[in-house]
Amino acid sequence: MRSTTVICVRRGNSMVMAADGQVTLGSTVMKHSAKKIRRLYNDKILAGFAGSTADAFSLFTRFESKLEQYGGNLGRSAVELAKDWRTDKLLRQLQALLIVADAKQMFLLSGDGDVIEPDAVGNTEEGGLIATIGSGGSFALAAATALMENTPMTAREIVERSMKIAAEICIYSNQSVTIEELKAAE
């Protein structure tokens, strides 16, 4: 997906997701401040997208209905959305990737039926997790991994710094960033 940068980091009891705001149409920047992250299911779930905006909105709506159907169970809702996305004739045409997260877990979802839970990063006692999507995702992932393994930075600080690095490298990302955070009960 040549479109954006979305990153989600969990460290300690914080889950933080961020996305840049750039919307690109071909070689033209059409908008600088798009919101590519949504809070769902009574603000307990974060969802971010890379790809077609209209397709992402359709997927957000479908995912929210899965969350309602399965009582907010993130894992089950993610699997059911991925199944529908892969098998439904109309949904199969949607061009997007999603990262969905609650305060404790995160998943990357694709139209190929992928439901990927990232491996732990850094000190596993802290429960460090990182997931990225979009054209700047690999830059943000590299930065976040290095910061997670080598600094005591908070999840929010890691996300902020990683997004800044990605935006400096990826021409399809900018520094107009939306950040959302969830805290797990201790």
Short mmCIF file of N, CA and C in Angstrom, two decimals:
data_model
loop_
_atom_site.label_atom_id
_atom_site.label_comp_id
_atom_site.label_asym_id
_atom_site.label_seq_id
_atom_site.Cartn_x
_atom_site.Cartn_y
_atom_site.Cartn_z
N MET A 1 0.84 -1.18 0.00
CA MET A 1 0.00 0.00 0.00
C MET A 1 0.88 1.24 0.00
N ARG A 2 0.84 2.01 -1.07
CA ARG A 2 1.57 3.28 -1.15
C ARG A 2 0.63 4.37 -0.71
N SER A 3 0.52 4.56 0.61
CA SER A 3 -0.54 5.48 0.98
C SER A 3 -0.34 6.23 2.27
N THR A 4 0.36 5.68 3.23
CA THR A 4 0.31 6.28 4.55
C THR A 4 1.28 5.58 5.48
N THR A 5 1.25 5.98 6.73
CA THR A 5 1.95 5.26 7.79
C THR A 5 1.01 5.16 8.98
N VAL A 6 0.80 3.93 9.42
CA VAL A 6 0.05 3.67 10.65
C VAL A 6 0.93 2.77 11.51
N ILE A 7 1.03 3.11 12.78
CA ILE A 7 1.82 2.31 13.72
C ILE A 7 1.02 2.11 15.00
N CYS A 8 1.18 0.94 15.58
CA CYS A 8 0.58 0.65 16.87
C CYS A 8 1.65 0.02 17.75
N VAL A 9 1.81 0.54 18.96
CA VAL A 9 2.84 0.06 19.89
C VAL A 9 2.19 -0.19 21.25
N ARG A 10 2.52 -1.35 21.83
CA ARG A 10 2.14 -1.60 23.22
C ARG A 10 3.43 -1.75 24.02
N ARG A 11 3.46 -1.02 25.12
CA ARG A 11 4.56 -1.14 26.07
C ARG A 11 3.95 -0.92 27.44
N GLY A 12 4.24 -1.84 28.36
CA GLY A 12 3.63 -1.74 29.68
C GLY A 12 2.13 -1.83 29.57
N ASN A 13 1.43 -0.90 30.20
CA ASN A 13 -0.04 -0.94 30.16
C ASN A 13 -0.63 0.02 29.13
N SER A 14 0.20 0.52 28.20
CA SER A 14 -0.29 1.48 27.19
C SER A 14 -0.28 0.88 25.79
N MET A 15 -1.38 1.08 25.08
CA MET A 15 -1.49 0.75 23.67
C MET A 15 -1.69 2.07 22.94
N VAL A 16 -0.78 2.39 22.03
CA VAL A 16 -0.83 3.68 21.33
C VAL A 16 -0.81 3.43 19.83
N MET A 17 -1.74 4.08 19.12
CA MET A 17 -1.80 3.98 17.67
C MET A 17 -1.71 5.39 17.09
N ALA A 18 -0.98 5.49 15.98
CA ALA A 18 -0.85 6.78 15.31
C ALA A 18 -0.91 6.58 13.80
N ALA A 19 -1.36 7.63 13.11
CA ALA A 19 -1.39 7.63 11.65
C ALA A 19 -1.13 9.05 11.17
N ASP A 20 -0.45 9.14 10.04
CA ASP A 20 -0.24 10.45 9.44
C ASP A 20 -1.53 10.89 8.77
N GLY A 21 -1.58 12.14 8.32
CA GLY A 21 -2.81 12.68 7.76
C GLY A 21 -2.79 12.91 6.27
N GLN A 22 -1.75 12.47 5.58
CA GLN A 22 -1.63 12.79 4.15
C GLN A 22 -2.51 11.88 3.30
N VAL A 23 -3.24 12.49 2.38
CA VAL A 23 -4.01 11.76 1.38
C VAL A 23 -3.40 12.10 0.03
N THR A 24 -2.98 11.07 -0.69
CA THR A 24 -2.31 11.25 -1.96
C THR A 24 -3.16 10.65 -3.07
N LEU A 25 -3.31 11.37 -4.16
CA LEU A 25 -3.99 10.88 -5.34
C LEU A 25 -2.97 10.95 -6.47
N GLY A 26 -2.46 9.79 -6.87
CA GLY A 26 -1.38 9.77 -7.85
C GLY A 26 -0.15 10.44 -7.26
N SER A 27 0.34 11.47 -7.93
CA SER A 27 1.52 12.18 -7.45
C SER A 27 1.17 13.50 -6.77
N THR A 28 -0.13 13.68 -6.43
CA THR A 28 -0.58 14.93 -5.83
C THR A 28 -1.05 14.71 -4.40
N VAL A 29 -0.60 15.57 -3.49
CA VAL A 29 -1.10 15.54 -2.12
C VAL A 29 -2.42 16.29 -2.12
N MET A 30 -3.51 15.60 -1.78
CA MET A 30 -4.85 16.19 -1.82
C MET A 30 -5.29 16.74 -0.46
N LYS A 31 -4.76 16.18 0.61
CA LYS A 31 -5.17 16.59 1.95
C LYS A 31 -4.02 16.29 2.91
N HIS A 32 -3.89 17.13 3.94
CA HIS A 32 -2.80 16.97 4.89
C HIS A 32 -3.24 16.47 6.26
N SER A 33 -4.54 16.54 6.55
CA SER A 33 -4.99 16.27 7.92
C SER A 33 -6.13 15.26 8.02
N ALA A 34 -6.07 14.21 7.22
CA ALA A 34 -7.10 13.17 7.28
C ALA A 34 -6.96 12.38 8.58
N LYS A 35 -8.08 11.88 9.06
CA LYS A 35 -8.09 11.05 10.27
C LYS A 35 -8.19 9.59 9.85
N LYS A 36 -7.15 8.82 10.05
CA LYS A 36 -7.09 7.43 9.60
C LYS A 36 -7.20 6.44 10.75
N ILE A 37 -7.52 6.96 11.93
CA ILE A 37 -7.72 6.12 13.10
C ILE A 37 -9.11 6.40 13.66
N ARG A 38 -9.76 5.35 14.10
CA ARG A 38 -11.07 5.50 14.75
C ARG A 38 -11.08 4.74 16.07
N ARG A 39 -11.85 5.28 17.00
CA ARG A 39 -12.16 4.56 18.23
C ARG A 39 -13.50 3.88 18.00
N LEU A 40 -13.57 2.59 18.34
CA LEU A 40 -14.78 1.81 18.13
C LEU A 40 -15.21 1.16 19.44
N TYR A 41 -16.40 0.60 19.45
CA TYR A 41 -16.94 -0.17 20.55
C TYR A 41 -16.75 0.54 21.89
N ASN A 42 -17.47 1.64 22.05
CA ASN A 42 -17.43 2.45 23.28
C ASN A 42 -16.02 2.93 23.62
N ASP A 43 -15.26 3.28 22.60
CA ASP A 43 -13.89 3.80 22.75
C ASP A 43 -12.91 2.79 23.34
N LYS A 44 -13.21 1.50 23.30
CA LYS A 44 -12.34 0.47 23.85
C LYS A 44 -11.44 -0.18 22.80
N ILE A 45 -11.70 0.11 21.53
CA ILE A 45 -10.97 -0.50 20.43
C ILE A 45 -10.46 0.62 19.53
N LEU A 46 -9.20 0.48 19.08
CA LEU A 46 -8.62 1.40 18.10
C LEU A 46 -8.51 0.66 16.77
N ALA A 47 -8.80 1.37 15.67
CA ALA A 47 -8.66 0.80 14.34
C ALA A 47 -8.04 1.85 13.44
N GLY A 48 -7.00 1.46 12.72
CA GLY A 48 -6.33 2.35 11.78
C GLY A 48 -6.24 1.69 10.42
N PHE A 49 -6.24 2.48 9.35
CA PHE A 49 -6.22 1.91 8.01
C PHE A 49 -5.17 2.53 7.11
N ALA A 50 -4.77 1.74 6.13
CA ALA A 50 -3.96 2.20 5.01
C ALA A 50 -4.66 1.71 3.76
N GLY A 51 -4.79 2.56 2.77
CA GLY A 51 -5.44 2.17 1.52
C GLY A 51 -6.56 3.12 1.17
N SER A 52 -7.50 2.62 0.41
CA SER A 52 -8.63 3.42 -0.04
C SER A 52 -9.50 3.85 1.13
N THR A 53 -9.79 5.13 1.21
CA THR A 53 -10.58 5.68 2.31
C THR A 53 -11.99 5.12 2.32
N ALA A 54 -12.64 5.09 1.18
CA ALA A 54 -14.01 4.58 1.12
C ALA A 54 -14.05 3.11 1.55
N ASP A 55 -13.05 2.34 1.11
CA ASP A 55 -12.99 0.93 1.49
C ASP A 55 -12.76 0.79 2.99
N ALA A 56 -11.90 1.63 3.54
CA ALA A 56 -11.63 1.57 4.98
C ALA A 56 -12.88 1.88 5.78
N PHE A 57 -13.67 2.87 5.36
CA PHE A 57 -14.90 3.19 6.09
C PHE A 57 -15.87 2.02 6.05
N SER A 58 -15.96 1.34 4.91
CA SER A 58 -16.80 0.15 4.83
C SER A 58 -16.32 -0.92 5.79
N LEU A 59 -15.01 -1.10 5.86
CA LEU A 59 -14.45 -2.11 6.76
C LEU A 59 -14.63 -1.73 8.23
N PHE A 60 -14.47 -0.44 8.55
CA PHE A 60 -14.71 0.00 9.94
C PHE A 60 -16.14 -0.31 10.37
N THR A 61 -17.09 -0.01 9.48
CA THR A 61 -18.50 -0.27 9.79
C THR A 61 -18.73 -1.76 9.99
N ARG A 62 -18.18 -2.57 9.11
CA ARG A 62 -18.34 -4.02 9.20
C ARG A 62 -17.67 -4.55 10.47
N PHE A 63 -16.48 -4.03 10.79
CA PHE A 63 -15.76 -4.49 11.98
C PHE A 63 -16.51 -4.10 13.25
N GLU A 64 -17.06 -2.89 13.26
CA GLU A 64 -17.81 -2.47 14.45
C GLU A 64 -19.03 -3.36 14.67
N SER A 65 -19.67 -3.79 13.60
CA SER A 65 -20.81 -4.70 13.77
C SER A 65 -20.36 -6.05 14.29
N LYS A 66 -19.17 -6.49 13.89
CA LYS A 66 -18.61 -7.75 14.44
C LYS A 66 -18.31 -7.59 15.93
N LEU A 67 -17.78 -6.44 16.32
CA LEU A 67 -17.52 -6.20 17.74
C LEU A 67 -18.81 -6.25 18.55
N GLU A 68 -19.87 -5.66 18.01
CA GLU A 68 -21.16 -5.70 18.69
C GLU A 68 -21.66 -7.14 18.78
N GLN A 69 -21.54 -7.86 17.68
CA GLN A 69 -22.02 -9.24 17.62
C GLN A 69 -21.29 -10.14 18.61
N TYR A 70 -20.00 -9.91 18.81
CA TYR A 70 -19.19 -10.79 19.66
C TYR A 70 -18.81 -10.12 20.98
N GLY A 71 -19.59 -9.16 21.41
CA GLY A 71 -19.43 -8.57 22.74
C GLY A 71 -18.08 -7.92 22.99
N GLY A 72 -17.49 -7.33 21.95
CA GLY A 72 -16.21 -6.64 22.11
C GLY A 72 -15.00 -7.55 22.09
N ASN A 73 -15.18 -8.84 21.81
CA ASN A 73 -14.06 -9.79 21.73
C ASN A 73 -13.25 -9.46 20.48
N LEU A 74 -12.09 -8.84 20.68
CA LEU A 74 -11.28 -8.35 19.57
C LEU A 74 -10.82 -9.47 18.66
N GLY A 75 -10.27 -10.53 19.22
CA GLY A 75 -9.74 -11.63 18.42
C GLY A 75 -10.81 -12.28 17.56
N ARG A 76 -11.93 -12.59 18.15
CA ARG A 76 -13.03 -13.25 17.41
C ARG A 76 -13.57 -12.31 16.33
N SER A 77 -13.74 -11.05 16.67
CA SER A 77 -14.26 -10.08 15.70
C SER A 77 -13.30 -9.91 14.53
N ALA A 78 -12.00 -9.89 14.81
CA ALA A 78 -10.99 -9.76 13.75
C ALA A 78 -11.03 -10.97 12.81
N VAL A 79 -11.12 -12.16 13.37
CA VAL A 79 -11.16 -13.38 12.55
C VAL A 79 -12.42 -13.40 11.69
N GLU A 80 -13.56 -13.04 12.27
CA GLU A 80 -14.81 -13.05 11.52
C GLU A 80 -14.81 -12.00 10.40
N LEU A 81 -14.24 -10.81 10.66
CA LEU A 81 -14.14 -9.81 9.61
C LEU A 81 -13.23 -10.31 8.49
N ALA A 82 -12.09 -10.89 8.84
CA ALA A 82 -11.16 -11.40 7.83
C ALA A 82 -11.80 -12.49 6.98
N LYS A 83 -12.60 -13.35 7.61
CA LYS A 83 -13.31 -14.39 6.85
C LYS A 83 -14.26 -13.77 5.85
N ASP A 84 -15.06 -12.82 6.32
CA ASP A 84 -16.01 -12.15 5.42
C ASP A 84 -15.28 -11.42 4.30
N TRP A 85 -14.22 -10.73 4.66
CA TRP A 85 -13.46 -9.94 3.71
C TRP A 85 -12.89 -10.82 2.60
N ARG A 86 -12.43 -12.00 2.97
CA ARG A 86 -11.81 -12.92 2.02
C ARG A 86 -12.84 -13.62 1.14
N THR A 87 -14.02 -13.91 1.69
CA THR A 87 -14.98 -14.74 0.97
C THR A 87 -16.13 -13.98 0.32
N ASP A 88 -16.49 -12.82 0.81
CA ASP A 88 -17.61 -12.05 0.25
C ASP A 88 -17.20 -11.44 -1.08
N LYS A 89 -18.05 -11.62 -2.09
CA LYS A 89 -17.74 -11.17 -3.45
C LYS A 89 -17.45 -9.67 -3.52
N LEU A 90 -18.24 -8.85 -2.81
CA LEU A 90 -18.04 -7.40 -2.84
C LEU A 90 -16.88 -6.97 -1.95
N LEU A 91 -16.81 -7.53 -0.73
CA LEU A 91 -15.73 -7.15 0.19
C LEU A 91 -14.35 -7.50 -0.36
N ARG A 92 -14.26 -8.59 -1.13
CA ARG A 92 -12.97 -9.01 -1.68
C ARG A 92 -12.32 -7.93 -2.52
N GLN A 93 -13.13 -7.01 -3.05
CA GLN A 93 -12.60 -5.96 -3.91
C GLN A 93 -12.01 -4.79 -3.12
N LEU A 94 -12.22 -4.75 -1.81
CA LEU A 94 -11.77 -3.61 -1.01
C LEU A 94 -10.25 -3.61 -0.88
N GLN A 95 -9.66 -2.45 -1.09
CA GLN A 95 -8.22 -2.27 -1.08
C GLN A 95 -7.78 -1.50 0.16
N ALA A 96 -7.47 -2.21 1.22
CA ALA A 96 -7.04 -1.57 2.47
C ALA A 96 -6.37 -2.61 3.35
N LEU A 97 -5.66 -2.14 4.34
CA LEU A 97 -5.13 -2.95 5.44
C LEU A 97 -5.59 -2.28 6.72
N LEU A 98 -5.83 -3.07 7.76
CA LEU A 98 -6.26 -2.53 9.04
C LEU A 98 -5.34 -3.01 10.15
N ILE A 99 -5.13 -2.15 11.14
CA ILE A 99 -4.59 -2.57 12.43
C ILE A 99 -5.70 -2.30 13.43
N VAL A 100 -6.02 -3.31 14.23
CA VAL A 100 -7.04 -3.16 15.27
C VAL A 100 -6.40 -3.55 16.60
N ALA A 101 -6.80 -2.85 17.67
CA ALA A 101 -6.18 -3.10 18.97
C ALA A 101 -7.14 -2.73 20.09
N ASP A 102 -7.03 -3.48 21.19
CA ASP A 102 -7.64 -3.06 22.45
C ASP A 102 -6.48 -2.76 23.39
N ALA A 103 -6.71 -2.66 24.66
CA ALA A 103 -5.64 -2.27 25.59
C ALA A 103 -4.57 -3.35 25.76
N LYS A 104 -4.85 -4.59 25.34
CA LYS A 104 -3.91 -5.67 25.57
C LYS A 104 -3.38 -6.37 24.33
N GLN A 105 -4.14 -6.38 23.24
CA GLN A 105 -3.71 -7.12 22.05
C GLN A 105 -3.94 -6.32 20.79
N MET A 106 -3.24 -6.71 19.71
CA MET A 106 -3.40 -6.04 18.42
C MET A 106 -3.31 -7.06 17.31
N PHE A 107 -3.96 -6.73 16.18
CA PHE A 107 -3.95 -7.58 15.01
C PHE A 107 -3.84 -6.73 13.75
N LEU A 108 -3.17 -7.29 12.76
CA LEU A 108 -3.12 -6.71 11.42
C LEU A 108 -4.04 -7.55 10.56
N LEU A 109 -4.97 -6.91 9.82
CA LEU A 109 -5.95 -7.62 9.01
C LEU A 109 -5.80 -7.23 7.55
N SER A 110 -5.98 -8.25 6.67
CA SER A 110 -5.94 -7.99 5.23
C SER A 110 -7.09 -8.70 4.55
N GLY A 111 -7.34 -8.33 3.31
CA GLY A 111 -8.37 -8.95 2.51
C GLY A 111 -8.03 -10.36 2.05
N ASP A 112 -6.81 -10.79 2.28
CA ASP A 112 -6.42 -12.16 1.95
C ASP A 112 -6.77 -13.13 3.06
N GLY A 113 -7.41 -12.62 4.11
CA GLY A 113 -7.77 -13.46 5.24
C GLY A 113 -6.73 -13.48 6.34
N ASP A 114 -5.73 -12.62 6.23
CA ASP A 114 -4.68 -12.57 7.25
C ASP A 114 -5.20 -11.93 8.52
N VAL A 115 -4.92 -12.57 9.65
CA VAL A 115 -5.15 -12.02 10.98
C VAL A 115 -3.85 -12.27 11.72
N ILE A 116 -2.99 -11.26 11.75
CA ILE A 116 -1.63 -11.44 12.26
C ILE A 116 -1.49 -10.73 13.59
N GLU A 117 -1.11 -11.48 14.61
CA GLU A 117 -0.80 -10.91 15.91
C GLU A 117 0.72 -10.81 15.98
N PRO A 118 1.26 -9.61 16.17
CA PRO A 118 2.72 -9.45 16.13
C PRO A 118 3.41 -10.16 17.28
N ASP A 119 4.66 -10.55 17.03
CA ASP A 119 5.50 -11.14 18.07
C ASP A 119 5.94 -10.07 19.05
N ALA A 120 6.27 -10.51 20.26
CA ALA A 120 6.77 -9.59 21.28
C ALA A 120 8.12 -9.03 20.85
N VAL A 121 8.37 -7.79 21.25
CA VAL A 121 9.60 -7.08 20.92
C VAL A 121 10.24 -6.62 22.22
N GLY A 122 11.55 -6.70 22.29
CA GLY A 122 12.26 -6.19 23.47
C GLY A 122 12.01 -7.04 24.69
N ASN A 123 11.95 -6.41 25.83
CA ASN A 123 11.73 -7.07 27.11
C ASN A 123 10.32 -7.65 27.13
N THR A 124 10.21 -8.98 27.09
CA THR A 124 8.89 -9.60 27.00
C THR A 124 8.06 -9.41 28.27
N GLU A 125 8.70 -9.08 29.39
CA GLU A 125 7.95 -8.80 30.62
C GLU A 125 7.10 -7.54 30.46
N GLU A 126 7.55 -6.61 29.63
CA GLU A 126 6.79 -5.38 29.37
C GLU A 126 5.68 -5.61 28.36
N GLY A 127 5.69 -6.76 27.70
CA GLY A 127 4.66 -7.05 26.71
C GLY A 127 4.75 -6.17 25.49
N GLY A 128 5.95 -5.87 25.01
CA GLY A 128 6.13 -4.98 23.87
C GLY A 128 5.63 -5.59 22.58
N LEU A 129 4.76 -4.86 21.89
CA LEU A 129 4.25 -5.27 20.58
C LEU A 129 4.31 -4.09 19.63
N ILE A 130 4.57 -4.38 18.35
CA ILE A 130 4.58 -3.33 17.33
C ILE A 130 3.94 -3.89 16.07
N ALA A 131 3.06 -3.10 15.45
CA ALA A 131 2.51 -3.44 14.14
C ALA A 131 2.47 -2.15 13.32
N THR A 132 2.77 -2.27 12.03
CA THR A 132 2.72 -1.12 11.13
C THR A 132 2.11 -1.53 9.80
N ILE A 133 1.51 -0.55 9.12
CA ILE A 133 1.02 -0.75 7.76
C ILE A 133 1.26 0.53 6.98
N GLY A 134 1.16 0.41 5.67
CA GLY A 134 1.32 1.57 4.80
C GLY A 134 2.72 1.68 4.25
N SER A 135 2.89 2.62 3.36
CA SER A 135 4.17 2.78 2.68
C SER A 135 5.30 3.16 3.62
N GLY A 136 4.98 3.89 4.69
CA GLY A 136 6.00 4.26 5.67
C GLY A 136 6.10 3.27 6.82
N GLY A 137 5.34 2.20 6.74
CA GLY A 137 5.30 1.23 7.83
C GLY A 137 6.63 0.58 8.16
N SER A 138 7.40 0.23 7.13
CA SER A 138 8.68 -0.43 7.40
C SER A 138 9.67 0.52 8.08
N PHE A 139 9.61 1.81 7.73
CA PHE A 139 10.48 2.79 8.38
C PHE A 139 10.08 2.97 9.85
N ALA A 140 8.77 3.07 10.09
CA ALA A 140 8.27 3.22 11.46
C ALA A 140 8.56 1.97 12.28
N LEU A 141 8.43 0.79 11.67
CA LEU A 141 8.71 -0.46 12.36
C LEU A 141 10.17 -0.54 12.78
N ALA A 142 11.08 -0.19 11.88
CA ALA A 142 12.51 -0.23 12.21
C ALA A 142 12.83 0.73 13.35
N ALA A 143 12.30 1.94 13.26
CA ALA A 143 12.55 2.93 14.31
C ALA A 143 11.97 2.47 15.64
N ALA A 144 10.73 2.00 15.63
CA ALA A 144 10.07 1.58 16.87
C ALA A 144 10.77 0.38 17.51
N THR A 145 11.22 -0.56 16.68
CA THR A 145 11.93 -1.73 17.21
C THR A 145 13.22 -1.31 17.90
N ALA A 146 13.97 -0.43 17.26
CA ALA A 146 15.22 0.05 17.87
C ALA A 146 14.95 0.79 19.18
N LEU A 147 13.93 1.63 19.17
CA LEU A 147 13.59 2.38 20.38
C LEU A 147 13.08 1.47 21.49
N MET A 148 12.28 0.47 21.14
CA MET A 148 11.74 -0.47 22.12
C MET A 148 12.86 -1.27 22.77
N GLU A 149 13.82 -1.69 21.96
CA GLU A 149 14.89 -2.55 22.47
C GLU A 149 16.00 -1.78 23.19
N ASN A 150 16.12 -0.48 22.94
CA ASN A 150 17.29 0.23 23.44
C ASN A 150 17.00 1.46 24.29
N THR A 151 15.73 1.75 24.57
CA THR A 151 15.42 2.92 25.38
C THR A 151 14.32 2.58 26.38
N PRO A 152 14.17 3.40 27.40
CA PRO A 152 13.05 3.23 28.32
C PRO A 152 11.82 4.07 27.92
N MET A 153 11.79 4.55 26.68
CA MET A 153 10.71 5.43 26.23
C MET A 153 9.35 4.75 26.41
N THR A 154 8.33 5.58 26.64
CA THR A 154 6.97 5.07 26.75
C THR A 154 6.45 4.71 25.36
N ALA A 155 5.34 3.98 25.31
CA ALA A 155 4.73 3.63 24.03
C ALA A 155 4.42 4.88 23.22
N ARG A 156 3.87 5.89 23.87
CA ARG A 156 3.53 7.13 23.17
C ARG A 156 4.79 7.81 22.60
N GLU A 157 5.86 7.87 23.39
CA GLU A 157 7.10 8.49 22.91
C GLU A 157 7.68 7.71 21.72
N ILE A 158 7.60 6.38 21.77
CA ILE A 158 8.09 5.55 20.67
C ILE A 158 7.29 5.82 19.41
N VAL A 159 5.97 5.88 19.54
CA VAL A 159 5.10 6.14 18.39
C VAL A 159 5.39 7.53 17.81
N GLU A 160 5.49 8.53 18.65
CA GLU A 160 5.75 9.90 18.17
C GLU A 160 7.06 9.97 17.40
N ARG A 161 8.11 9.40 17.96
CA ARG A 161 9.44 9.46 17.32
C ARG A 161 9.47 8.63 16.04
N SER A 162 8.85 7.45 16.07
CA SER A 162 8.82 6.58 14.89
C SER A 162 8.04 7.21 13.74
N MET A 163 6.94 7.87 14.05
CA MET A 163 6.17 8.55 13.01
C MET A 163 6.96 9.71 12.41
N LYS A 164 7.70 10.42 13.23
CA LYS A 164 8.52 11.52 12.74
C LYS A 164 9.58 10.99 11.78
N ILE A 165 10.22 9.90 12.15
CA ILE A 165 11.25 9.30 11.30
C ILE A 165 10.64 8.83 9.98
N ALA A 166 9.52 8.12 10.05
CA ALA A 166 8.86 7.63 8.83
C ALA A 166 8.46 8.78 7.91
N ALA A 167 7.92 9.85 8.47
CA ALA A 167 7.49 10.99 7.66
C ALA A 167 8.66 11.69 6.99
N GLU A 168 9.83 11.63 7.60
CA GLU A 168 11.01 12.24 7.00
C GLU A 168 11.54 11.42 5.83
N ILE A 169 11.17 10.13 5.76
CA ILE A 169 11.69 9.24 4.73
C ILE A 169 10.66 8.95 3.64
N CYS A 170 9.41 8.69 4.04
CA CYS A 170 8.37 8.24 3.11
C CYS A 170 7.64 9.43 2.50
N ILE A 171 7.63 9.52 1.17
CA ILE A 171 6.98 10.65 0.51
C ILE A 171 5.45 10.58 0.58
N TYR A 172 4.90 9.43 0.96
CA TYR A 172 3.44 9.28 1.07
C TYR A 172 2.95 9.49 2.51
N SER A 173 3.81 9.98 3.38
CA SER A 173 3.45 10.24 4.78
C SER A 173 3.85 11.67 5.14
N ASN A 174 3.14 12.24 6.11
CA ASN A 174 3.51 13.58 6.56
C ASN A 174 3.57 13.63 8.09
N GLN A 175 3.85 14.81 8.62
CA GLN A 175 4.00 14.96 10.07
C GLN A 175 2.75 15.50 10.75
N SER A 176 1.62 15.50 10.05
CA SER A 176 0.33 15.82 10.66
C SER A 176 -0.22 14.49 11.18
N VAL A 177 0.03 14.22 12.46
CA VAL A 177 -0.20 12.89 13.02
C VAL A 177 -1.35 12.91 14.02
N THR A 178 -2.21 11.89 13.92
CA THR A 178 -3.25 11.65 14.91
C THR A 178 -2.78 10.52 15.81
N ILE A 179 -2.90 10.70 17.12
CA ILE A 179 -2.48 9.69 18.08
C ILE A 179 -3.63 9.37 19.01
N GLU A 180 -3.87 8.08 19.22
CA GLU A 180 -4.89 7.61 20.17
C GLU A 180 -4.22 6.63 21.12
N GLU A 181 -4.67 6.64 22.38
CA GLU A 181 -4.05 5.77 23.39
C GLU A 181 -5.10 5.11 24.25
N LEU A 182 -4.85 3.83 24.57
CA LEU A 182 -5.66 3.07 25.49
C LEU A 182 -4.76 2.60 26.62
N LYS A 183 -5.30 2.58 27.83
CA LYS A 183 -4.55 2.09 28.99
C LYS A 183 -5.23 0.84 29.52
N ALA A 184 -4.44 -0.19 29.79
CA ALA A 184 -4.96 -1.41 30.41
C ALA A 184 -5.06 -1.21 31.90
N ALA A 185 -6.06 -1.82 32.49
CA ALA A 185 -6.18 -1.77 33.96
C ALA A 185 -5.01 -2.54 34.56
N GLU A 186 -4.44 -1.97 35.59
CA GLU A 186 -3.27 -2.63 36.21
C GLU A 186 -3.68 -3.58 37.30
#
